[in-house]
PDB file of C-alpha atoms in Angstrom:
ATOM      1  CA  MET A 556       0.000   0.000   0.000  1.00 93.00           C
ATOM      2  CA  SER A 557       0.979   3.645  -0.255  1.00 96.00           C
ATOM      3  CA  VAL A 558      -0.043   7.198   0.542  1.00 98.00           C
ATOM      4  CA  VAL A 559      -0.699   9.346  -2.535  1.00 98.00           C
ATOM      5  CA  LEU A 560      -0.247  13.115  -2.271  1.00 96.00           C
ATOM      6  CA  GLY A 561      -1.290  15.720  -4.801  1.00 93.00           C
ATOM      7  CA  TYR A 562       1.484  18.298  -4.608  1.00 90.00           C
ATOM      8  CA  ASP A 563       1.752  21.536  -6.571  1.00 84.00           C
ATOM      9  CA  GLU A 564       3.483  24.042  -4.259  1.00 79.00           C
ATOM     10  CA  SER A 565       0.172  25.811  -3.607  1.00 80.00           C
ATOM     11  CA  PRO A 566      -0.544  27.255  -0.136  1.00 79.00           C
ATOM     12  CA  GLY A 567      -2.603  24.163   0.720  1.00 81.00           C
ATOM     13  CA  ALA A 568       0.090  21.764  -0.458  1.00 87.00           C
ATOM     14  CA  ALA A 569       2.651  22.646   2.244  1.00 87.00           C
ATOM     15  CA  ARG A 570       0.487  21.474   5.124  1.00 91.00           C
ATOM     16  CA  ALA A 571      -0.816  18.521   3.100  1.00 94.00           C
ATOM     17  CA  LEU A 572       2.797  17.438   2.544  1.00 94.00           C
ATOM     18  CA  ARG A 573       3.486  17.387   6.287  1.00 95.00           C
ATOM     19  CA  VAL A 574       0.283  15.419   6.965  1.00 96.00           C
ATOM     20  CA  ALA A 575       1.007  12.937   4.151  1.00 97.00           C
ATOM     21  CA  ILE A 576       4.534  12.364   5.478  1.00 97.00           C
ATOM     22  CA  ASP A 577       3.108  11.725   8.963  1.00 97.00           C
ATOM     23  CA  VAL A 578       0.541   9.242   7.593  1.00 97.00           C
ATOM     24  CA  ALA A 579       3.132   7.434   5.451  1.00 97.00           C
ATOM     25  CA  ALA A 580       5.521   7.227   8.412  1.00 97.00           C
ATOM     26  CA  ALA A 581       2.796   5.965  10.754  1.00 97.00           C
ATOM     27  CA  PHE A 582       1.916   3.112   8.387  1.00 96.00           C
ATOM     28  CA  ASP A 583       5.514   2.611   7.162  1.00 96.00           C
ATOM     29  CA  GLU A 584       4.408   3.105   3.569  1.00 96.00           C
ATOM     30  CA  ARG A 585       5.811   4.744   0.457  1.00 96.00           C
ATOM     31  CA  LEU A 586       4.706   8.296  -0.295  1.00 97.00           C
ATOM     32  CA  VAL A 587       3.725   8.802  -3.944  1.00 97.00           C
ATOM     33  CA  LEU A 588       3.976  12.473  -4.918  1.00 95.00           C
ATOM     34  CA  VAL A 589       1.731  13.235  -7.869  1.00 94.00           C
ATOM     35  CA  TYR A 590       1.591  16.227 -10.186  1.00 87.00           C
ATOM     36  CA  GLY A 591      -1.201  16.256 -12.772  1.00 84.00           C
ATOM     37  CA  ALA A 592       0.160  17.849 -15.948  1.00 77.00           C
ATOM     38  CA  ALA A 593      -2.942  17.884 -18.113  1.00 74.00           C
ATOM     39  CA  PRO A 594      -2.154  18.650 -21.743  1.00 62.00           C
ATOM     40  CA  PRO A 595      -3.275  22.200 -22.618  1.00 55.00           C
ATOM     41  CA  GLY A 596      -4.434  21.554 -26.179  1.00 56.00           C
ATOM     42  CA  PRO A 597      -4.823  18.904 -28.836  1.00 59.00           C
ATOM     43  CA  THR A 598      -1.704  19.005 -31.053  1.00 56.00           C
ATOM     44  CA  GLY A 599       1.268  20.792 -32.528  1.00 53.00           C
ATOM     45  CA  GLU A 600       4.642  22.179 -31.537  1.00 56.00           C
ATOM     46  CA  GLU A 601       3.086  24.757 -29.233  1.00 54.00           C
ATOM     47  CA  TYR A 602       1.385  21.947 -27.344  1.00 55.00           C
ATOM     48  CA  ARG A 603       4.637  20.018 -26.877  1.00 60.00           C
ATOM     49  CA  ALA A 604       6.539  23.075 -25.642  1.00 61.00           C
ATOM     50  CA  HIS A 605       3.737  24.069 -23.271  1.00 58.00           C
ATOM     51  CA  TYR A 606       3.354  20.539 -21.936  1.00 60.00           C
ATOM     52  CA  GLU A 607       7.088  20.161 -21.331  1.00 67.00           C
ATOM     53  CA  ALA A 608       7.121  23.467 -19.412  1.00 65.00           C
ATOM     54  CA  ILE A 609       4.238  22.264 -17.220  1.00 66.00           C
ATOM     55  CA  ALA A 610       5.876  18.887 -16.596  1.00 65.00           C
ATOM     56  CA  GLN A 611       9.233  20.508 -15.753  1.00 69.00           C
ATOM     57  CA  ALA A 612       7.558  22.875 -13.288  1.00 67.00           C
ATOM     58  CA  GLY A 613       5.896  19.885 -11.658  1.00 65.00           C
ATOM     59  CA  ARG A 614       9.154  17.934 -11.377  1.00 68.00           C
ATOM     60  CA  ALA A 615      10.954  20.950  -9.875  1.00 73.00           C
ATOM     61  CA  GLY A 616       8.213  21.476  -7.295  1.00 73.00           C
ATOM     62  CA  LEU A 617       8.238  17.825  -6.327  1.00 84.00           C
ATOM     63  CA  GLU A 618      11.983  17.875  -5.571  1.00 86.00           C
ATOM     64  CA  HIS A 619      11.292  19.870  -2.382  1.00 85.00           C
ATOM     65  CA  ALA A 620       8.581  17.426  -1.352  1.00 90.00           C
ATOM     66  CA  VAL A 621      10.866  14.416  -1.918  1.00 91.00           C
ATOM     67  CA  ALA A 622      13.601  16.037   0.197  1.00 93.00           C
ATOM     68  CA  SER A 623      11.103  16.675   3.014  1.00 93.00           C
ATOM     69  CA  ALA A 624       9.873  13.074   2.918  1.00 95.00           C
ATOM     70  CA  GLU A 625      13.377  11.629   2.887  1.00 94.00           C
ATOM     71  CA  ALA A 626      14.410  13.873   5.798  1.00 95.00           C
ATOM     72  CA  ALA A 627      11.551  12.297   7.770  1.00 96.00           C
ATOM     73  CA  GLY A 628      12.690   8.784   6.811  1.00 96.00           C
ATOM     74  CA  VAL A 629       9.824   8.192   4.354  1.00 96.00           C
ATOM     75  CA  SER A 630      10.621   6.759   0.934  1.00 95.00           C
ATOM     76  CA  ALA A 631       9.042   8.714  -1.901  1.00 95.00           C
ATOM     77  CA  THR A 632       8.235   8.218  -5.559  1.00 92.00           C
ATOM     78  CA  VAL A 633       7.441  11.000  -8.034  1.00 90.00           C
ATOM     79  CA  GLU A 634       4.761  10.750 -10.712  1.00 90.00           C
ATOM     80  CA  VAL A 635       4.135  13.482 -13.295  1.00 85.00           C
ATOM     81  CA  ILE A 636       1.002  12.219 -15.046  1.00 89.00           C
ATOM     82  CA  ASP A 637      -0.542  13.562 -18.265  1.00 84.00           C
ATOM     83  CA  LEU A 638      -4.009  13.993 -16.747  1.00 88.00           C
ATOM     84  CA  SER A 639      -5.928  16.611 -14.803  1.00 86.00           C
ATOM     85  CA  PRO A 640      -4.913  16.706 -11.114  1.00 89.00           C
ATOM     86  CA  ALA A 641      -7.936  14.735  -9.869  1.00 93.00           C
ATOM     87  CA  GLN A 642      -7.645  12.073 -12.570  1.00 94.00           C
ATOM     88  CA  ALA A 643      -3.866  11.853 -12.057  1.00 94.00           C
ATOM     89  CA  LEU A 644      -4.372  11.211  -8.343  1.00 96.00           C
ATOM     90  CA  ILE A 645      -7.025   8.563  -8.984  1.00 97.00           C
ATOM     91  CA  GLU A 646      -4.744   6.870 -11.537  1.00 97.00           C
ATOM     92  CA  ALA A 647      -1.755   6.878  -9.154  1.00 97.00           C
ATOM     93  CA  ALA A 648      -3.902   5.638  -6.262  1.00 97.00           C
ATOM     94  CA  SER A 649      -5.042   2.697  -8.366  1.00 97.00           C
ATOM     95  CA  ARG A 650      -1.563   1.897  -9.663  1.00 97.00           C
ATOM     96  CA  TYR A 651       0.120   2.070  -6.226  1.00 97.00           C
ATOM     97  CA  GLY A 652      -2.669   0.511  -4.151  1.00 97.00           C
ATOM     98  CA  ALA A 653      -3.161   3.662  -2.096  1.00 97.00           C
ATOM     99  CA  ARG A 654      -4.471   3.567   1.438  1.00 97.00           C
ATOM    100  CA  VAL A 655      -5.465   7.234   1.122  1.00 98.00           C
ATOM    101  CA  ILE A 656      -5.179  10.226  -1.206  1.00 98.00           C
ATOM    102  CA  VAL A 657      -4.048  13.416   0.547  1.00 97.00           C
ATOM    103  CA  VAL A 658      -4.760  16.850  -0.935  1.00 95.00           C
ATOM    104  CA  GLY A 659      -4.562  20.386   0.325  1.00 91.00           C
ATOM    105  CA  SER A 660      -7.455  22.801   0.336  1.00 84.00           C
ATOM    106  CA  TRP A 661      -7.253  26.515  -0.402  1.00 71.00           C
ATOM    107  CA  GLY A 662     -10.223  27.284   1.837  1.00 59.00           C
ATOM    108  CA  GLU A 663     -12.678  27.680  -1.022  1.00 55.00           C
ATOM    109  CA  SER A 664     -16.350  27.649  -0.182  1.00 52.00           C
ATOM    110  CA  PRO A 665     -18.203  24.412  -1.033  1.00 53.00           C
ATOM    111  CA  ILE A 666     -20.243  26.237  -3.681  1.00 52.00           C
ATOM    112  CA  ARG A 667     -17.138  27.679  -5.359  1.00 49.00           C
ATOM    113  CA  GLY A 668     -15.480  24.263  -5.338  1.00 46.00           C
ATOM    114  CA  ALA A 669     -18.571  22.652  -6.854  1.00 48.00           C
ATOM    115  CA  LEU A 670     -18.936  25.307  -9.543  1.00 45.00           C
ATOM    116  CA  LEU A 671     -15.267  25.610 -10.485  1.00 44.00           C
ATOM    117  CA  GLY A 672     -14.411  21.950  -9.971  1.00 57.00           C
ATOM    118  CA  SER A 673     -11.701  22.010  -7.318  1.00 82.00           C
ATOM    119  CA  THR A 674      -9.487  18.939  -7.118  1.00 87.00           C
ATOM    120  CA  PRO A 675     -10.603  18.035  -3.558  1.00 89.00           C
ATOM    121  CA  HIS A 676     -14.257  18.368  -4.566  1.00 87.00           C
ATOM    122  CA  LYS A 677     -13.750  16.134  -7.617  1.00 90.00           C
ATOM    123  CA  LEU A 678     -11.871  13.532  -5.581  1.00 93.00           C
ATOM    124  CA  LEU A 679     -14.569  13.374  -2.917  1.00 90.00           C
ATOM    125  CA  HIS A 680     -17.061  12.429  -5.628  1.00 91.00           C
ATOM    126  CA  LEU A 681     -14.934  10.271  -7.941  1.00 94.00           C
ATOM    127  CA  SER A 682     -12.378   8.431  -5.810  1.00 96.00           C
ATOM    128  CA  THR A 683     -12.964   4.918  -4.529  1.00 96.00           C
ATOM    129  CA  VAL A 684     -10.003   5.451  -2.169  1.00 96.00           C
ATOM    130  CA  PRO A 685     -10.480   7.514   1.019  1.00 97.00           C
ATOM    131  CA  VAL A 686      -9.556  11.185   0.567  1.00 96.00           C
ATOM    132  CA  LEU A 687      -7.925  13.273   3.289  1.00 95.00           C
ATOM    133  CA  CYS A 688      -8.462  16.955   2.543  1.00 93.00           C
ATOM    134  CA  VAL A 689      -6.070  19.108   4.584  1.00 93.00           C
ATOM    135  CA  PRO A 690      -7.043  22.758   5.153  1.00 88.00           C
ATOM    136  CA  THR A 691      -4.539  25.532   4.546  1.00 83.00           C
ATOM    137  CA  GLU A 692      -2.886  26.882   7.678  1.00 77.00           C
ATOM    138  CA  ALA A 693      -4.422  30.030   9.122  1.00 67.00           C
TER     139      ALA A 693
END
């Protein structure tokens, strides 16, 4: 089993990272750090350049998270997946047999999350794996 974390360097991700590390350490499980790099458009050179920039930004952001996990004695794996964040997390959770998916929340209202389709809101409705939604620090 594993603990899957959606990590994107957002304000909610910092606290979610600490919680995910604690959960992974408590269960002595691998932490899978996921960045959903959904393709921005259908085809062409512009698409490839844009996608590569998104994927590189995701990999760079995940380096900090991996260092934090390793400092806490938790082994970590990085996944940059060509899907929207929610779908990327569901895919990784399935592939790694996740115990839980951990995501940060920006403190959006439930209505805003439902209308705009926040990742935590989507996961709560689509995931078959338990979802731990961590609020942003005050």
